mmCIF file of the C-alpha atoms, coordinates in Angstrom:
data_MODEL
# 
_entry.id   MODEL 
# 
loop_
_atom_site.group_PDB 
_atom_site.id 
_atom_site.type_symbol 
_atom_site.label_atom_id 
_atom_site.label_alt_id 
_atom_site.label_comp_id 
_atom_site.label_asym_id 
_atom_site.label_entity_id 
_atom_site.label_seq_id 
_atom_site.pdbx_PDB_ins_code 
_atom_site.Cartn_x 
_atom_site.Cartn_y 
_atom_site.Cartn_z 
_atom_site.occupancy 
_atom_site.B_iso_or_equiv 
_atom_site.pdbx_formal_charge 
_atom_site.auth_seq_id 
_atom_site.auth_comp_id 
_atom_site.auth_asym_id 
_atom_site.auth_atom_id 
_atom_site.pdbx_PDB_model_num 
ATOM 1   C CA . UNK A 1 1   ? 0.000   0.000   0.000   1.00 0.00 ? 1   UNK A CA 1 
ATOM 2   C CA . UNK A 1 2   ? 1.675   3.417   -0.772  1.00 0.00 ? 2   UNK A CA 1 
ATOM 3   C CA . UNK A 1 3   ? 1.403   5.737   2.331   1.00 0.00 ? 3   UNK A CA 1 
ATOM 4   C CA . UNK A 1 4   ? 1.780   8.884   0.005   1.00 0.00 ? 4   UNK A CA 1 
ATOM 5   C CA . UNK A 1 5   ? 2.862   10.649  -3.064  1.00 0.00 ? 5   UNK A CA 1 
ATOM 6   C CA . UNK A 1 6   ? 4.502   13.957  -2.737  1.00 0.00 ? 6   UNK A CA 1 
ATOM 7   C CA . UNK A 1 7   ? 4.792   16.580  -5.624  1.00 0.00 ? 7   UNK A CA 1 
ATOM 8   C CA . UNK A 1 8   ? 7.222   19.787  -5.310  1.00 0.00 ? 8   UNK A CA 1 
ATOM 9   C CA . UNK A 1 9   ? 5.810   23.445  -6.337  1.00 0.00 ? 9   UNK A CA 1 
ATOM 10  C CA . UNK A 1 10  ? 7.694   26.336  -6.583  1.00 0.00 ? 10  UNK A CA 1 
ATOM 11  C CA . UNK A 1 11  ? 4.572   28.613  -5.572  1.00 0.00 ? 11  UNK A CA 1 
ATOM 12  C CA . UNK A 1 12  ? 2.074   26.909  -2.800  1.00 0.00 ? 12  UNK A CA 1 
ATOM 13  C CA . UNK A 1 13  ? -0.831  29.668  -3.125  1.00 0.00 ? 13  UNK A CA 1 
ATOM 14  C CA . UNK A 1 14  ? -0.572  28.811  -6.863  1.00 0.00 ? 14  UNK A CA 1 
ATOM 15  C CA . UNK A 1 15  ? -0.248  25.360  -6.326  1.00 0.00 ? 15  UNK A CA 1 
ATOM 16  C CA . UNK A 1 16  ? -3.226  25.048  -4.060  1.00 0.00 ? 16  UNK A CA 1 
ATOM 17  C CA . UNK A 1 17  ? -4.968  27.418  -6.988  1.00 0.00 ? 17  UNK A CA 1 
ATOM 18  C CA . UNK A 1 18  ? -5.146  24.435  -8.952  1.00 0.00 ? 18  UNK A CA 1 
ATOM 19  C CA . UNK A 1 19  ? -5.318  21.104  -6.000  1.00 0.00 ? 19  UNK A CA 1 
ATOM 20  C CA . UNK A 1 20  ? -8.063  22.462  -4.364  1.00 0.00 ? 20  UNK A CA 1 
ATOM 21  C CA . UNK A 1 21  ? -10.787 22.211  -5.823  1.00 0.00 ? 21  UNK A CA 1 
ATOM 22  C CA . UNK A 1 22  ? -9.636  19.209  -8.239  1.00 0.00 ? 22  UNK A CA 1 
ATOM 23  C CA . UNK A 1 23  ? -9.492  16.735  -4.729  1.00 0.00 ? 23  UNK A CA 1 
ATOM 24  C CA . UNK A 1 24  ? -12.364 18.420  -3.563  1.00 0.00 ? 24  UNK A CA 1 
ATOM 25  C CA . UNK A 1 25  ? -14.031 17.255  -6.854  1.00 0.00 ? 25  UNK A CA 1 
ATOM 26  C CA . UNK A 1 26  ? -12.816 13.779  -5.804  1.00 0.00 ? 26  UNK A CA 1 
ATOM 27  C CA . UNK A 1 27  ? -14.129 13.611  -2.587  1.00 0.00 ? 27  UNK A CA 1 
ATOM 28  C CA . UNK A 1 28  ? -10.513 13.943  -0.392  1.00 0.00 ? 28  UNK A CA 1 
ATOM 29  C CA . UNK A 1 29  ? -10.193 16.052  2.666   1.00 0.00 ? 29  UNK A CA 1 
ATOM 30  C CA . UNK A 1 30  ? -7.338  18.699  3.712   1.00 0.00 ? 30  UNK A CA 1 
ATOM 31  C CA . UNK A 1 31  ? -5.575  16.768  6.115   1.00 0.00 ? 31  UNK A CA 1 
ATOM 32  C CA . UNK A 1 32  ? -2.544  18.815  6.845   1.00 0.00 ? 32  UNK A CA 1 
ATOM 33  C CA . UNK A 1 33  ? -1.851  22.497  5.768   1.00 0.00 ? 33  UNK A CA 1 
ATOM 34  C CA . UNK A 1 34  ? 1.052   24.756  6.838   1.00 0.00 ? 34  UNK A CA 1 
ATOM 35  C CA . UNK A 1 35  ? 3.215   27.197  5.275   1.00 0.00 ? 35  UNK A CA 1 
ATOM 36  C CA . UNK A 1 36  ? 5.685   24.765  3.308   1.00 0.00 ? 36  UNK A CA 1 
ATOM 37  C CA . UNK A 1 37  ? 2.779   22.062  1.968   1.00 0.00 ? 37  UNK A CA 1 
ATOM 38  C CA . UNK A 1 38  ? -0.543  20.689  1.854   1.00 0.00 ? 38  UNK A CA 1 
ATOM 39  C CA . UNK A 1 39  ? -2.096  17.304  2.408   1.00 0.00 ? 39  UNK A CA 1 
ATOM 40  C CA . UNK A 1 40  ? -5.145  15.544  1.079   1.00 0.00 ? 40  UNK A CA 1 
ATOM 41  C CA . UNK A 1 41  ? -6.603  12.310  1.606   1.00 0.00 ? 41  UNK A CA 1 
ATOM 42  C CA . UNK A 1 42  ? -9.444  11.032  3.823   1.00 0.00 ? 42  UNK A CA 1 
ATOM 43  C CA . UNK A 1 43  ? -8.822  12.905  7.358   1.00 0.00 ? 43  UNK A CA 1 
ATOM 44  C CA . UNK A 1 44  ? -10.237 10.149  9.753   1.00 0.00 ? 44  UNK A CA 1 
ATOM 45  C CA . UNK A 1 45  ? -9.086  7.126   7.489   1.00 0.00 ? 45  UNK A CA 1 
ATOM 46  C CA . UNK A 1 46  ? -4.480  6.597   8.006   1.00 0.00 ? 46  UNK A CA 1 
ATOM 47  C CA . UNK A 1 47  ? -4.902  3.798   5.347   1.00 0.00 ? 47  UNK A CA 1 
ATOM 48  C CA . UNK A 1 48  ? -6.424  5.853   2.244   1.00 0.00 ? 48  UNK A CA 1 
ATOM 49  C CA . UNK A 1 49  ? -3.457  7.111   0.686   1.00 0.00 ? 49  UNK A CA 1 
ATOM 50  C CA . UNK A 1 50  ? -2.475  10.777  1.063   1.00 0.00 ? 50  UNK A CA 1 
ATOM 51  C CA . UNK A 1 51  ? -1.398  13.277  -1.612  1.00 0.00 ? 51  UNK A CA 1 
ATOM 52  C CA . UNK A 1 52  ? 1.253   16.119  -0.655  1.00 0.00 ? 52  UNK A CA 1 
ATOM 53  C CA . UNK A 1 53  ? 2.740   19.279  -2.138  1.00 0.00 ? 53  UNK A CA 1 
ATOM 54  C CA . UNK A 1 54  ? 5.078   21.768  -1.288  1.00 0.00 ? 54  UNK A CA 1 
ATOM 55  C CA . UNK A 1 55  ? 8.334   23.013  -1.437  1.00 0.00 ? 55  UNK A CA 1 
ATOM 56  C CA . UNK A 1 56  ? 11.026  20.714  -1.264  1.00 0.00 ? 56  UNK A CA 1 
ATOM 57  C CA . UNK A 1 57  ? 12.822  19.463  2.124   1.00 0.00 ? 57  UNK A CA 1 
ATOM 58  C CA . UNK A 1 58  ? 15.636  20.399  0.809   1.00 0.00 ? 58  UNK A CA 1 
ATOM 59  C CA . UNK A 1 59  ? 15.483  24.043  0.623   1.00 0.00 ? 59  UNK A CA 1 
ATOM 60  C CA . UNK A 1 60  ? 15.829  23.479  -3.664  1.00 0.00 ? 60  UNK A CA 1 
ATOM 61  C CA . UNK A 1 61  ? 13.549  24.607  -6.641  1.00 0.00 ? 61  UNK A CA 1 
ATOM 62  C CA . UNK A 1 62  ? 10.976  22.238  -7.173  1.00 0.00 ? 62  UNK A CA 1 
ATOM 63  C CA . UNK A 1 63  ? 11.743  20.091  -10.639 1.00 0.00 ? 63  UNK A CA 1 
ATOM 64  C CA . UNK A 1 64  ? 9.533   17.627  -12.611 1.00 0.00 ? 64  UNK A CA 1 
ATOM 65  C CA . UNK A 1 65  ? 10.581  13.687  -13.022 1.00 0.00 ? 65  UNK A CA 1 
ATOM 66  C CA . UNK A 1 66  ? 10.814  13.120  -16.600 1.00 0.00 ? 66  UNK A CA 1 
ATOM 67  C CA . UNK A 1 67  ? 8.152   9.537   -16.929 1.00 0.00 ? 67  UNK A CA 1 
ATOM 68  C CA . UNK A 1 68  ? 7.060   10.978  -13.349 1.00 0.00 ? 68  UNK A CA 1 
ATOM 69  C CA . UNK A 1 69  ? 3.422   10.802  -12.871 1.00 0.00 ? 69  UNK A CA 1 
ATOM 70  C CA . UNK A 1 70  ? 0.816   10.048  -10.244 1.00 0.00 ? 70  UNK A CA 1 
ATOM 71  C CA . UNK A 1 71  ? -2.649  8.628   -11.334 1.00 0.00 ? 71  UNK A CA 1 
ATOM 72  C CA . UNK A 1 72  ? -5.960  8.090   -9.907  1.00 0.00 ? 72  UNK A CA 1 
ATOM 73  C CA . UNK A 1 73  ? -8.603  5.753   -10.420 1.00 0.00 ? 73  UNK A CA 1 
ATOM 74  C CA . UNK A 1 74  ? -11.961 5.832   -11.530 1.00 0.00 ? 74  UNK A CA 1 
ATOM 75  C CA . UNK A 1 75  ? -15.077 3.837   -12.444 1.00 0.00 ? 75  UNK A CA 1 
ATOM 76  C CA . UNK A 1 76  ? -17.144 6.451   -14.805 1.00 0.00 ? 76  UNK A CA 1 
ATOM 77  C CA . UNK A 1 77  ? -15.712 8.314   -17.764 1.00 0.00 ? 77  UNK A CA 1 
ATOM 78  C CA . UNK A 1 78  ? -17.837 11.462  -16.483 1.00 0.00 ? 78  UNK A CA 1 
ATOM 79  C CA . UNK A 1 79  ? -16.085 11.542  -13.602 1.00 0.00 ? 79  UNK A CA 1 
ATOM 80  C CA . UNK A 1 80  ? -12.541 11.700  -15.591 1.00 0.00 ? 80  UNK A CA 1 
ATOM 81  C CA . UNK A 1 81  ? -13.764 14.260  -17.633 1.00 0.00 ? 81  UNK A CA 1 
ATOM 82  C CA . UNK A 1 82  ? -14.956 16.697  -14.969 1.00 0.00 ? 82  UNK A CA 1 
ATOM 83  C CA . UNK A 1 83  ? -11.456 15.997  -13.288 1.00 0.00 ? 83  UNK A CA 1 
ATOM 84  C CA . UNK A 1 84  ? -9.751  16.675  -16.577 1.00 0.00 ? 84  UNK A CA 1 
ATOM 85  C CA . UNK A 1 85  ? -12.168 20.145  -16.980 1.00 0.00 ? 85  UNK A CA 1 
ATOM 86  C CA . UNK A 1 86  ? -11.669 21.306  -13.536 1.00 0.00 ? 86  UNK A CA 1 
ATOM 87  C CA . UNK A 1 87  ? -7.293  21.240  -13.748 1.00 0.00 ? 87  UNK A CA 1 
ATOM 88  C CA . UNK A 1 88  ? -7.745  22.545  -17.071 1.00 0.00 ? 88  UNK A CA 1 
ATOM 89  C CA . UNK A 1 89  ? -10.004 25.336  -15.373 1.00 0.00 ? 89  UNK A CA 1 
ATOM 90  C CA . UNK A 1 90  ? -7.964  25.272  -12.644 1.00 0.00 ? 90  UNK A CA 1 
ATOM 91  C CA . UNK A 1 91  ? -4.195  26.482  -14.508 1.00 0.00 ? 91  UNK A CA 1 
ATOM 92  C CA . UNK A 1 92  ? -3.304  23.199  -15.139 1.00 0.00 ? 92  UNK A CA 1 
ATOM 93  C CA . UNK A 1 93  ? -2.179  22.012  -18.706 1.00 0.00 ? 93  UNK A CA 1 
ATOM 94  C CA . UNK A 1 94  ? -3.071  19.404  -21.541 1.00 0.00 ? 94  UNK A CA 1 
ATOM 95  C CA . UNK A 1 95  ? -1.414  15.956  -21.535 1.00 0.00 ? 95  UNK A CA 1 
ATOM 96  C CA . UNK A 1 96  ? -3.903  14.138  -23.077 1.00 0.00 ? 96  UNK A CA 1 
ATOM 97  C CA . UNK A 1 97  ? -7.783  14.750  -23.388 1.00 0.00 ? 97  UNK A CA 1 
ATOM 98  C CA . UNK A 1 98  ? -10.197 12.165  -22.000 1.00 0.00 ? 98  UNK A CA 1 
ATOM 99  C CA . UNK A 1 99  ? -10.813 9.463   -24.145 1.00 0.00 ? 99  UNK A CA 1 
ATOM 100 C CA . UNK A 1 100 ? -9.948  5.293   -24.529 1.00 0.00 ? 100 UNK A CA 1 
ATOM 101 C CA . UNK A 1 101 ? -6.602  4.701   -24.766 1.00 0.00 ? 101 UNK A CA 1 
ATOM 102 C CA . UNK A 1 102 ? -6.949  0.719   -26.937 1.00 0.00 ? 102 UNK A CA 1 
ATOM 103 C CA . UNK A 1 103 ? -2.963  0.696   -26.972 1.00 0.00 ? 103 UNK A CA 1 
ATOM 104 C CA . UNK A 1 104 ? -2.895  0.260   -23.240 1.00 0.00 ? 104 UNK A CA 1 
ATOM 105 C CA . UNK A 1 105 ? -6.018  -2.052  -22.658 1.00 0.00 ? 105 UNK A CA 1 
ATOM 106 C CA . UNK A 1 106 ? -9.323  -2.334  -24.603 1.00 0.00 ? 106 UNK A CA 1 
ATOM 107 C CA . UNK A 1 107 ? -11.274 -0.235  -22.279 1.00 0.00 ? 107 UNK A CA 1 
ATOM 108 C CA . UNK A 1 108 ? -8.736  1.689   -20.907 1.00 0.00 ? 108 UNK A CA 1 
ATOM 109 C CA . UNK A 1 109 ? -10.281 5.657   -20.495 1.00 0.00 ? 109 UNK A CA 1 
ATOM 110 C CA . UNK A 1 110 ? -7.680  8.242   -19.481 1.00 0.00 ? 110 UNK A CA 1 
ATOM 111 C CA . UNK A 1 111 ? -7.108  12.016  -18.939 1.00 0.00 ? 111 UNK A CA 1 
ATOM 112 C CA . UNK A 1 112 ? -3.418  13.670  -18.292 1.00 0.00 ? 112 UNK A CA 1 
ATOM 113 C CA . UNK A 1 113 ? -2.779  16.961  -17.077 1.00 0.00 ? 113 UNK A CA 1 
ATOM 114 C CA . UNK A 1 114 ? -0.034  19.237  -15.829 1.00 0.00 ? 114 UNK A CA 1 
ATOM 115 C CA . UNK A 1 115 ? -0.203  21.179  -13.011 1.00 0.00 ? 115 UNK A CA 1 
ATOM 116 C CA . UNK A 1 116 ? 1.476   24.316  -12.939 1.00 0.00 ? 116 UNK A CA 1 
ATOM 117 C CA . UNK A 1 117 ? 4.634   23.811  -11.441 1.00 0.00 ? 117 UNK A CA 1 
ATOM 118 C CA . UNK A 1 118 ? 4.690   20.674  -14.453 1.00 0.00 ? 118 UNK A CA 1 
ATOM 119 C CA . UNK A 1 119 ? 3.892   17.992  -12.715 1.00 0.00 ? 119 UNK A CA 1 
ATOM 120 C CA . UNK A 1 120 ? 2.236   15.287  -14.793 1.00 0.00 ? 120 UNK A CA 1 
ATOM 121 C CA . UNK A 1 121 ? -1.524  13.782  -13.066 1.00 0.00 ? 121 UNK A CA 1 
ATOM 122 C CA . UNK A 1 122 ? -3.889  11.188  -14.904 1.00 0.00 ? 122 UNK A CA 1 
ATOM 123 C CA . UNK A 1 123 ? -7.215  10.008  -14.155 1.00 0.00 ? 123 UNK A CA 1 
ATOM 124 C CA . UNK A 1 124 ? -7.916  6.606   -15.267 1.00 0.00 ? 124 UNK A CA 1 
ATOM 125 C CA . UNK A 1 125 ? -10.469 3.633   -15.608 1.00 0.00 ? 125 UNK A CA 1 
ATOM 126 C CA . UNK A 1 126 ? -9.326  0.074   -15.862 1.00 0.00 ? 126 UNK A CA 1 
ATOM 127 C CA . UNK A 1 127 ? -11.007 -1.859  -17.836 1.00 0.00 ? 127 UNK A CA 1 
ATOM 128 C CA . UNK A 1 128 ? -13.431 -4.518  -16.417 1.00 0.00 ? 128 UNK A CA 1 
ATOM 129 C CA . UNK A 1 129 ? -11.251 -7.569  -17.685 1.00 0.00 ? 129 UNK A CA 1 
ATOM 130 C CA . UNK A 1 130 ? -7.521  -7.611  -17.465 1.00 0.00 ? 130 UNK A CA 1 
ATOM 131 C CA . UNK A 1 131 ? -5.475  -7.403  -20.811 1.00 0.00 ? 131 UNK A CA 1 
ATOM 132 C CA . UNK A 1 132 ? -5.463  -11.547 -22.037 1.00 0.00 ? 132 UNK A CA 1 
ATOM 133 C CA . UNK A 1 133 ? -8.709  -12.305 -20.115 1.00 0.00 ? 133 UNK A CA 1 
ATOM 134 C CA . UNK A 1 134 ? -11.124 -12.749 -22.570 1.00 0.00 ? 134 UNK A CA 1 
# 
């Protein structure tokens, strides 16, 4: 189980411009909020995964992992395409609009943004039978 993914920024207030209200559009909580970073996940539930961002332990500029990229599951295509219209709404950048993706799985539907610091989000579905199950 992964405890958390952290992603660097460069500019919180920005940063938060854009995170807000896409994990509020998914249903996650603010668990954590200070000056250097922000957390979201499910407040009263350790094992749900958190997301993070802020600036960098370090004391650095905030860069972007080239193949680097966190993505979140789904069940409904709607609900990737309102994720996919509220980062685009929200400062973030085009990836990849929603749509099936057949090179990856028949039934695979994704959506891949940027926020904009450049890190690289998707919103996926998995398709209902694994690739070779038929």
């Amino acid at each position: 189980m992964i405890a958390y993914t952290m992603v660097g920024t460069r500019n919180l207030e920005k940063a938060l411009t854009f995170y807000d209200p896409l994990f509020a559009e998914m249903g996650w909580d603010v668990c954590w909020k200070d000056d250097a970073c922000v957390s979201y996940g499910k407040e009263t539930d350790l094992d749900f995964p958190r997301f993070i961002v802020g600036y960098p332990f370090d004391g650095q500029e905030a860069g972007v992992g080239n193949g680097t990229m966190t993505a979140f599951q789904f069940t409904e295509p709607e609900q990737v395409d309102t994720l996919y219209r509220v980062a685009i709404e929200h400062g973030g950048s085009d990836e990849g609009a929603p749509g099936y993706r057949p090179q990856y799985a028949e039934g695979f539907y994704a959506a891949y943004v940027r926020d904009s610091d450049g890190n690289k989000l998707a919103f996926v579905i998995y398709p209902d039978e694994p690739a070779g199950e038929k």
